[in-house]
Tab-separated table of C-alpha atoms and ligand atoms in Angstrom:
chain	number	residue	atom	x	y	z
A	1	UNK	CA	0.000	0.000	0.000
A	2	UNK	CA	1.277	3.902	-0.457
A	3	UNK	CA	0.469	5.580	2.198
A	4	UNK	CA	1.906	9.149	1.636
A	5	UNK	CA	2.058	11.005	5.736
A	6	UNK	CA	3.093	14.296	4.321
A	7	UNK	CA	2.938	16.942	1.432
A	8	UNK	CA	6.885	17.276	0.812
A	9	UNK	CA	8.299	20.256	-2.036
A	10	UNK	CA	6.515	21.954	-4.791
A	11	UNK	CA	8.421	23.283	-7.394
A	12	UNK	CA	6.891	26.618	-9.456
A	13	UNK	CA	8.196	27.462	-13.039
A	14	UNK	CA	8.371	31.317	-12.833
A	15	UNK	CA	9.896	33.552	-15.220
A	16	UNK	CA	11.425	36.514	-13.116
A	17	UNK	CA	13.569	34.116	-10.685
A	18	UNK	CA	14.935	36.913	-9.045
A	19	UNK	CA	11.686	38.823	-8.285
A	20	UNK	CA	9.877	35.930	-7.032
A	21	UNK	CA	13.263	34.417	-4.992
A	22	UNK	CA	12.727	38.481	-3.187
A	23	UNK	CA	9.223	37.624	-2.382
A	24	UNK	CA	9.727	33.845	-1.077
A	25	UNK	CA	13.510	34.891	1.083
A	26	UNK	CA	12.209	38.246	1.936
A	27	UNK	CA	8.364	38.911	2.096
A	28	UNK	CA	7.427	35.158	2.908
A	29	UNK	CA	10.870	34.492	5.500
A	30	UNK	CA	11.809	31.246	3.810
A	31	UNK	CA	15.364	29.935	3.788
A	32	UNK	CA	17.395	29.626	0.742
A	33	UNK	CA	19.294	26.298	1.272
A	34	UNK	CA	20.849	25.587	-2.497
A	35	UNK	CA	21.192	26.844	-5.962
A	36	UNK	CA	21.309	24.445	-8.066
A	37	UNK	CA	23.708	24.531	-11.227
A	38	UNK	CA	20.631	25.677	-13.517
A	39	UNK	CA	20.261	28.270	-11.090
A	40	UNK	CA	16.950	26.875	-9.323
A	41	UNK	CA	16.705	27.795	-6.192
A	42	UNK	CA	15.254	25.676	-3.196
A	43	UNK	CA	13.984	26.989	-0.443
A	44	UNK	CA	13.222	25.515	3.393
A	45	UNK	CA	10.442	26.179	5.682
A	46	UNK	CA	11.075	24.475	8.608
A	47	UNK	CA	12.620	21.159	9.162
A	48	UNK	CA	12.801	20.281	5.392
A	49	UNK	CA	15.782	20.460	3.422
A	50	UNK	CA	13.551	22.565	1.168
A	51	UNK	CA	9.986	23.015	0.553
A	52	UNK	CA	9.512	24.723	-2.901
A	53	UNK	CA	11.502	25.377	-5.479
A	54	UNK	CA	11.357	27.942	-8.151
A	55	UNK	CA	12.962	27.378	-11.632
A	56	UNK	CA	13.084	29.698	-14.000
A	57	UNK	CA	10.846	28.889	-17.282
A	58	UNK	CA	9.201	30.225	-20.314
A	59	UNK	CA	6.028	30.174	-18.469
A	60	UNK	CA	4.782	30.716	-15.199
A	61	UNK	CA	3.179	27.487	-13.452
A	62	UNK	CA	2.993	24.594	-11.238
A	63	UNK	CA	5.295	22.262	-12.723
A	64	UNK	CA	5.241	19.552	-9.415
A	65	UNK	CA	4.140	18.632	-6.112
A	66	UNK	CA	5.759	15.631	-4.051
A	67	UNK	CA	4.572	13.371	-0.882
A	68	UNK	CA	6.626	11.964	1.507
A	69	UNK	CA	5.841	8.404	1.774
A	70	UNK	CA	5.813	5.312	4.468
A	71	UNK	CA	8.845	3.384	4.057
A	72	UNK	CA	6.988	-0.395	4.669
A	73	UNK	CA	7.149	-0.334	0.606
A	74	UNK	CA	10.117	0.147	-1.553
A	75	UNK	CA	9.990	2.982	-4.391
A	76	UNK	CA	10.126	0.314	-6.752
A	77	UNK	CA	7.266	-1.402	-5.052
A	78	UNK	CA	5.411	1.662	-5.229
A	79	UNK	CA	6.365	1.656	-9.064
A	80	UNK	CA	4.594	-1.839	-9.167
A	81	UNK	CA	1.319	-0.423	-7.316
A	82	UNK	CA	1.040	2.308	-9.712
A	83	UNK	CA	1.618	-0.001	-12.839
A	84	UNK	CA	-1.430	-2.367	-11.445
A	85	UNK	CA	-3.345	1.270	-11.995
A	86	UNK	CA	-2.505	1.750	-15.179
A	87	UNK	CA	0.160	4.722	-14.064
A	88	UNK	CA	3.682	4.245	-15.869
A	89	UNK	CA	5.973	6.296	-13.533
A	90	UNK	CA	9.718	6.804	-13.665
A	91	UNK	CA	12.440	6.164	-10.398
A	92	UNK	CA	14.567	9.857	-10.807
A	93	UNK	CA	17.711	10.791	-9.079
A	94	UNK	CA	18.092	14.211	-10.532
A	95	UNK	CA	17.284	16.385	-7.710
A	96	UNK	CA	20.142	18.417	-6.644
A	97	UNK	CA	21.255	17.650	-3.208
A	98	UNK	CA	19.366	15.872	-0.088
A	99	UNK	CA	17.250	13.663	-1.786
A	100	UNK	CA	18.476	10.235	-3.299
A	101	UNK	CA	15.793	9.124	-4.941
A	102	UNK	CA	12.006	10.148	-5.778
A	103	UNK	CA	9.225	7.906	-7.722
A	104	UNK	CA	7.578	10.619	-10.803
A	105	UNK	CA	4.719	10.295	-12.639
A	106	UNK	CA	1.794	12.381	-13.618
A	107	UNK	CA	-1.920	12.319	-12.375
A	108	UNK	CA	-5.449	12.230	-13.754
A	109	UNK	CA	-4.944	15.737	-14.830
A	110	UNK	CA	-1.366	15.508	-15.703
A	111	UNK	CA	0.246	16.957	-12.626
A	112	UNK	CA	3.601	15.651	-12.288
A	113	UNK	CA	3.762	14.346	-8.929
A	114	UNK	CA	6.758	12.883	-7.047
A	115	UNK	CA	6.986	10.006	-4.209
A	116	UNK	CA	10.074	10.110	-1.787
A	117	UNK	CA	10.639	8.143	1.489
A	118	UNK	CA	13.482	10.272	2.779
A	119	UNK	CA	15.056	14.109	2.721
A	120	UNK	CA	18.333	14.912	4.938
A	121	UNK	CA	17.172	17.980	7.249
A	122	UNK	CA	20.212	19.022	8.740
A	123	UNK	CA	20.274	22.533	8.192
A	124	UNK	CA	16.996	24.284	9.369
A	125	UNK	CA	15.203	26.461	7.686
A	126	UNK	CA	13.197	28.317	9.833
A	127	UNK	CA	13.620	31.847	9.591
A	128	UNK	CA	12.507	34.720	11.918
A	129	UNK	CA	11.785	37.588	9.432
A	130	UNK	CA	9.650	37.764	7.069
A	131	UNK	CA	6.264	35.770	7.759
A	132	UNK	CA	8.039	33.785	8.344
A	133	UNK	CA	5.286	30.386	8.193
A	134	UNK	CA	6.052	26.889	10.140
A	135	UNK	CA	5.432	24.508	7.457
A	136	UNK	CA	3.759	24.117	3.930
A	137	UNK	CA	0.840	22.597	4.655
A	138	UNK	CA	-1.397	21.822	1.832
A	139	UNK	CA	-1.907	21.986	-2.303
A	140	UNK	CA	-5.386	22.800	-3.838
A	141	UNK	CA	-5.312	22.098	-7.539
A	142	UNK	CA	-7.699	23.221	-10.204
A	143	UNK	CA	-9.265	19.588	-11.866
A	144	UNK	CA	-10.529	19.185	-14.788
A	145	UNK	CA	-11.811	15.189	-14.252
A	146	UNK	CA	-12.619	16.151	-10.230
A	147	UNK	CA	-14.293	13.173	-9.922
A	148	UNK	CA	-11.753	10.535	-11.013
A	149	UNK	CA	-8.769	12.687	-9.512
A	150	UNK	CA	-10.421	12.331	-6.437
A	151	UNK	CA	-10.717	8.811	-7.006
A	152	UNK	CA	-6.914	7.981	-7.354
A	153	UNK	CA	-5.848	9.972	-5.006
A	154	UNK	CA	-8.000	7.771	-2.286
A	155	UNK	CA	-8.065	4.724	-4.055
A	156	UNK	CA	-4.042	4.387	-5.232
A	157	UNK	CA	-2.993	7.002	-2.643
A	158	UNK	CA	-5.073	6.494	0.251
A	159	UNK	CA	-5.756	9.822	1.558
A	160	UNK	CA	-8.816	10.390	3.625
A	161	UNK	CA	-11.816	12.568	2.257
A	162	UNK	CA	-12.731	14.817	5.053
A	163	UNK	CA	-15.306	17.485	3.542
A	164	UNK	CA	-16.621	18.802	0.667
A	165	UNK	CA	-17.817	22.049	-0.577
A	166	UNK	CA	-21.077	21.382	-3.048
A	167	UNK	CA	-19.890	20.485	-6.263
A	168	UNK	CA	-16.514	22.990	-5.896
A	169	UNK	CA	-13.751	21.172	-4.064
A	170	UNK	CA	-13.051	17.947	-2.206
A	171	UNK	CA	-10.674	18.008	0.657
A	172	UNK	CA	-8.225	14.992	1.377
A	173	UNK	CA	-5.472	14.545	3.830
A	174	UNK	CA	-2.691	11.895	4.481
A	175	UNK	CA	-2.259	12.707	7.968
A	176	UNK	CA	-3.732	14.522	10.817
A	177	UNK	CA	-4.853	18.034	8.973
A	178	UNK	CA	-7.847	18.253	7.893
A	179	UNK	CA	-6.477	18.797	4.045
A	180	UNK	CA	-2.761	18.165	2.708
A	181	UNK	CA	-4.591	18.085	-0.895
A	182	UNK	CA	-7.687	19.985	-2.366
A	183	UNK	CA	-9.616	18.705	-5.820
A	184	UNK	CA	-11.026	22.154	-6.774
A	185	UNK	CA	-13.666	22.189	-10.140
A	186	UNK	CA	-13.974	25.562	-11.564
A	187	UNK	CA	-13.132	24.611	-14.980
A	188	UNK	CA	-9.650	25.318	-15.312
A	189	UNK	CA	-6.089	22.745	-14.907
A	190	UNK	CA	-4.220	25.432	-12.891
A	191	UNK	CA	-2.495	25.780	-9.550
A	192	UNK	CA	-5.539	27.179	-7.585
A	193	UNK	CA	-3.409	27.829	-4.165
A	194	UNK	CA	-0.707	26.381	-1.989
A	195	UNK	CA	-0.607	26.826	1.840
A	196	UNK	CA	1.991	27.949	4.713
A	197	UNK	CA	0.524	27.423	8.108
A	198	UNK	CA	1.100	30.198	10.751
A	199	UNK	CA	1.515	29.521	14.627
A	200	UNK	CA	-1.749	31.565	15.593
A	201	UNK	CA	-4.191	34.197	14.799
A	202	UNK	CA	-1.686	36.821	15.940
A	203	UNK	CA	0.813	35.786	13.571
A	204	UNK	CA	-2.135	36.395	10.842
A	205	UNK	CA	-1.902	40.120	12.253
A	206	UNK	CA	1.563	40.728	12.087
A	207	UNK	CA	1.853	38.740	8.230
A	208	UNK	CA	-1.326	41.316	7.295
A	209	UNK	CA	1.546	44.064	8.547
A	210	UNK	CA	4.433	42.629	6.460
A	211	UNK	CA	2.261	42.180	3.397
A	212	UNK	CA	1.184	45.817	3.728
A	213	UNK	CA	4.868	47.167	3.789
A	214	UNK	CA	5.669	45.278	0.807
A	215	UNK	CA	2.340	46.619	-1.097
A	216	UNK	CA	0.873	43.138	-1.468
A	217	UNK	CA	-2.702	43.107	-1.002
A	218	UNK	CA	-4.681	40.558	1.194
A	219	UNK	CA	-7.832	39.575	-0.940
A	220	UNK	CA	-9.675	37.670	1.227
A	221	UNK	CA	-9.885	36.991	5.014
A	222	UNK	CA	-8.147	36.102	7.216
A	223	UNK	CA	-11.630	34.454	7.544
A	224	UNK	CA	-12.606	31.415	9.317
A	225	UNK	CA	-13.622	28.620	6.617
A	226	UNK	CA	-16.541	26.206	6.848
A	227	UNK	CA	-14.690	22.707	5.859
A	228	UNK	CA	-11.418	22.388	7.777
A	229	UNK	CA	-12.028	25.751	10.038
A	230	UNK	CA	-8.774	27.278	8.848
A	231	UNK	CA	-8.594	30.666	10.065
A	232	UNK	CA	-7.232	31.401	6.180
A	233	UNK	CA	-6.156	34.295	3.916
A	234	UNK	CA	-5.065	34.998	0.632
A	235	UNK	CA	-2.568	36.767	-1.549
A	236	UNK	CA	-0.671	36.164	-4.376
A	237	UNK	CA	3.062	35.799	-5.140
A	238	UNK	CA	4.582	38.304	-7.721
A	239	UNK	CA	3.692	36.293	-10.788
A	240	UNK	CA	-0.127	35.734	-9.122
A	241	UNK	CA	0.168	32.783	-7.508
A	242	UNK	CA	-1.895	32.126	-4.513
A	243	UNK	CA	-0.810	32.274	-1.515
A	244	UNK	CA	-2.748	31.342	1.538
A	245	UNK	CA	-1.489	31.509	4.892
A	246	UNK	CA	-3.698	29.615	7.541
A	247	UNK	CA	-4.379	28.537	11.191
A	248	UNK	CA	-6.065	26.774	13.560
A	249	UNK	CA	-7.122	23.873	10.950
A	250	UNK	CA	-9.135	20.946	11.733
A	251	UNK	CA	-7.428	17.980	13.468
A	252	UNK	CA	-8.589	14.484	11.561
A	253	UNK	CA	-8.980	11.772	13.685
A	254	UNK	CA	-8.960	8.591	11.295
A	255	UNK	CA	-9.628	5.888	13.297
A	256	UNK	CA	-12.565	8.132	14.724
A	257	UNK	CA	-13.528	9.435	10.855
A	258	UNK	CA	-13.930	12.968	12.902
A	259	UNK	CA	-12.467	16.200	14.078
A	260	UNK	CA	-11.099	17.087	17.295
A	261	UNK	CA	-13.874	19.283	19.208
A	262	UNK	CA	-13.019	23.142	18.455
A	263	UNK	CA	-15.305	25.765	20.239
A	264	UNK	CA	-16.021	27.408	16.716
A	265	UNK	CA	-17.418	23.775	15.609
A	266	UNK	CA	-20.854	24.567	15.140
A	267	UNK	CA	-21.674	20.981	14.453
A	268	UNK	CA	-20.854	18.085	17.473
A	269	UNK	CA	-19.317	16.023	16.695
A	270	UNK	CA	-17.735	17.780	13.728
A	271	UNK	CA	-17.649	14.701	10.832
A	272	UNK	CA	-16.599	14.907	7.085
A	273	UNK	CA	-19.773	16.164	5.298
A	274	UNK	CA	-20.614	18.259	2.327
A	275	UNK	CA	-21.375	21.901	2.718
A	276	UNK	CA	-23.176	24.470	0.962
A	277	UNK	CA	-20.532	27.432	1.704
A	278	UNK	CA	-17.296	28.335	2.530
A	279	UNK	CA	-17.105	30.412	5.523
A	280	UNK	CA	-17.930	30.235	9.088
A	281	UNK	CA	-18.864	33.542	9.320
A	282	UNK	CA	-20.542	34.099	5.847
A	283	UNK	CA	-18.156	36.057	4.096
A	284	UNK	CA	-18.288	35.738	0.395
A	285	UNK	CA	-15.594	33.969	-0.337
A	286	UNK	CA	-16.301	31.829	-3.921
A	287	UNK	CA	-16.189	34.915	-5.878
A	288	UNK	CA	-13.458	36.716	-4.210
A	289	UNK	CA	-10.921	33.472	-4.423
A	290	UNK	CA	-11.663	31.964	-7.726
A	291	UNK	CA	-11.286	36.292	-9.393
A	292	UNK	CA	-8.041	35.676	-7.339
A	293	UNK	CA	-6.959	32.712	-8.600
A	294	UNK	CA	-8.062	33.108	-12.120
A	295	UNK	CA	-5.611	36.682	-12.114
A	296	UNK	CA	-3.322	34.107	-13.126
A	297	UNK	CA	-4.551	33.784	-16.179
A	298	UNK	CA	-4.784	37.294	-17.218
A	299	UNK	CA	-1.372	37.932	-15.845
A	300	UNK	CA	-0.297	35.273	-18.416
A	301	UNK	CA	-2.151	36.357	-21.186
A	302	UNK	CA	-0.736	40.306	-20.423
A	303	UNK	CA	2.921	38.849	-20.391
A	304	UNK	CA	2.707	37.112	-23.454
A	305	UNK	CA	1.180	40.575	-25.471
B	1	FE2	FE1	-6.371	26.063	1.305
């Protein structure tokens, strides 16, 4: 069985390295641990030897997203699970430093996704300027076959399914959080947001401040969602990425199939279920994030003219 425990790097094509290295060393405090001889540069959160990577590119986009997986089955075991699924994948050894040896292939929708069992952590990254977040903690992905993406990812994967939101995104997790991955169906195979998780709702105050010296607008919250509770807000990166920075998210208990009581849980006990909106307190939220995620697209389209 592959049982992934933990959303590990994501690496972002971008095409001004040096601008968006400012915003992820500077704005978002995250360590630069290696440049690599193509000049990509990886970048730590916390423990992790690094956590995202940015390479420049052509054009602007997700380009991969890696789990760290339980080490009861060999890589090339994995290899064989995937193959019974009809998923050729490849065993790769070209990342840079720190990690010997990751399992790629690509999804339902063509995301290239990466399986890895170990990464040295000997240097830490954590930072204290900037925002200076304590870990990357989840990956929502724009679908365009939501259904059967959802499907592999419990079936082959085995992640969880701990809420959905109508018809608009399924939430999934490999370990305790509430979501490591997000399904989201709005029409579009894009990056829809990844997600740094701050220590508390203060630190949401005092990232608010550090976004505001740096002229980067908040464009929605921080607000308290419906599934998973994250107290959550969201910005975007120089080349309009989203960015959401989050706390106080939903602990899963598996063996329970429930949440951990919270005194904003307005449901007891709190169980995966399907709602009908998106925030706790009844902000508007499905119009604000999806114009926020789908800037990417006009950014695009302006950069190309
Ligand atoms: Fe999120």
């Amino acid at each position: 069985m592959i049982q992934p425990f933990k959303l590990g790097y994501v690496v972002l094509k971008v095409q001004d390295l040096p601008k968006v290295s400012e915003y992820y060393e500077f704005v978002m405090g995250c360590t630069l641990q290696e440049v690599s001889e193509d000049g990509s540069r990886y970048y730590s959160v916390g423990n992790e030897h690094y956590s995202i990577i940015l390479k420049e590119a052509r054009e602007s986009e997700l380009s991969t997203f890696s789990f760290q997986i339980e080490e009861d089955i060999s890589l090339s075991e994995a290899q064989r699970i995937l193959k019974q699924h009809g998923i050729e994948s490849d065993l790769v050894t070209d990342h840079e430093h720190y990690l010997a040896e990751a399992l790629r292939f690509q999804d339902v929708d063509g995301y290239t996704v990466e399986l890895f069992h170990r990464m040295d952590s000997n240097k830490s990254g954590y930072k204290r300027e900037g925002i200076a977040p304590i870990k990357l903690g989840h990956i929502a992905l724009g679908s365009l076959h939501p259904e059967r993406a959802t499907k592999f990812y419990q079936e082959v994967l085995n992640f969880s399914f701990t809420d959905r939101i109508g018809d608009k995104a399924t939430f999934l997790t490999c370990n305790t959080d509430h979501h490591v991955l997000n399904i989201s169906n709005f029409g579009e195979r894009m990056l829809h947001h990844i997600a740094f998780e701050l220590i508390d709702s203060s630190h949401h105050v005092r990232s608010a401040d550090c976004l505001a010296q740096k002229d980067i607008a908040t464009f929605w919250g921080p607000a308290r969602h419906t599934a998973g509770h994250n107290l959550a807000s969201y910005h975007h990166d120089p080349e309009k990425n989203v960015i959401e920075l989050y706390t106080d998210m939903d602990y899963y208990i598996k063996q329970l199939n429930m949440f951990e009581a919270r005194p904003w849980h307005l449901d007891n006990p709190q169980i995966p279920k399907i709602w009908d909106h998106n925030c706790v307190w009844q902000t508007e939220f499905e119009k604000t994030i999806l114009a926020g995620v789908l800037e990417k697209k006009q950014w695009k389209e302006e950069e190309k003219a």
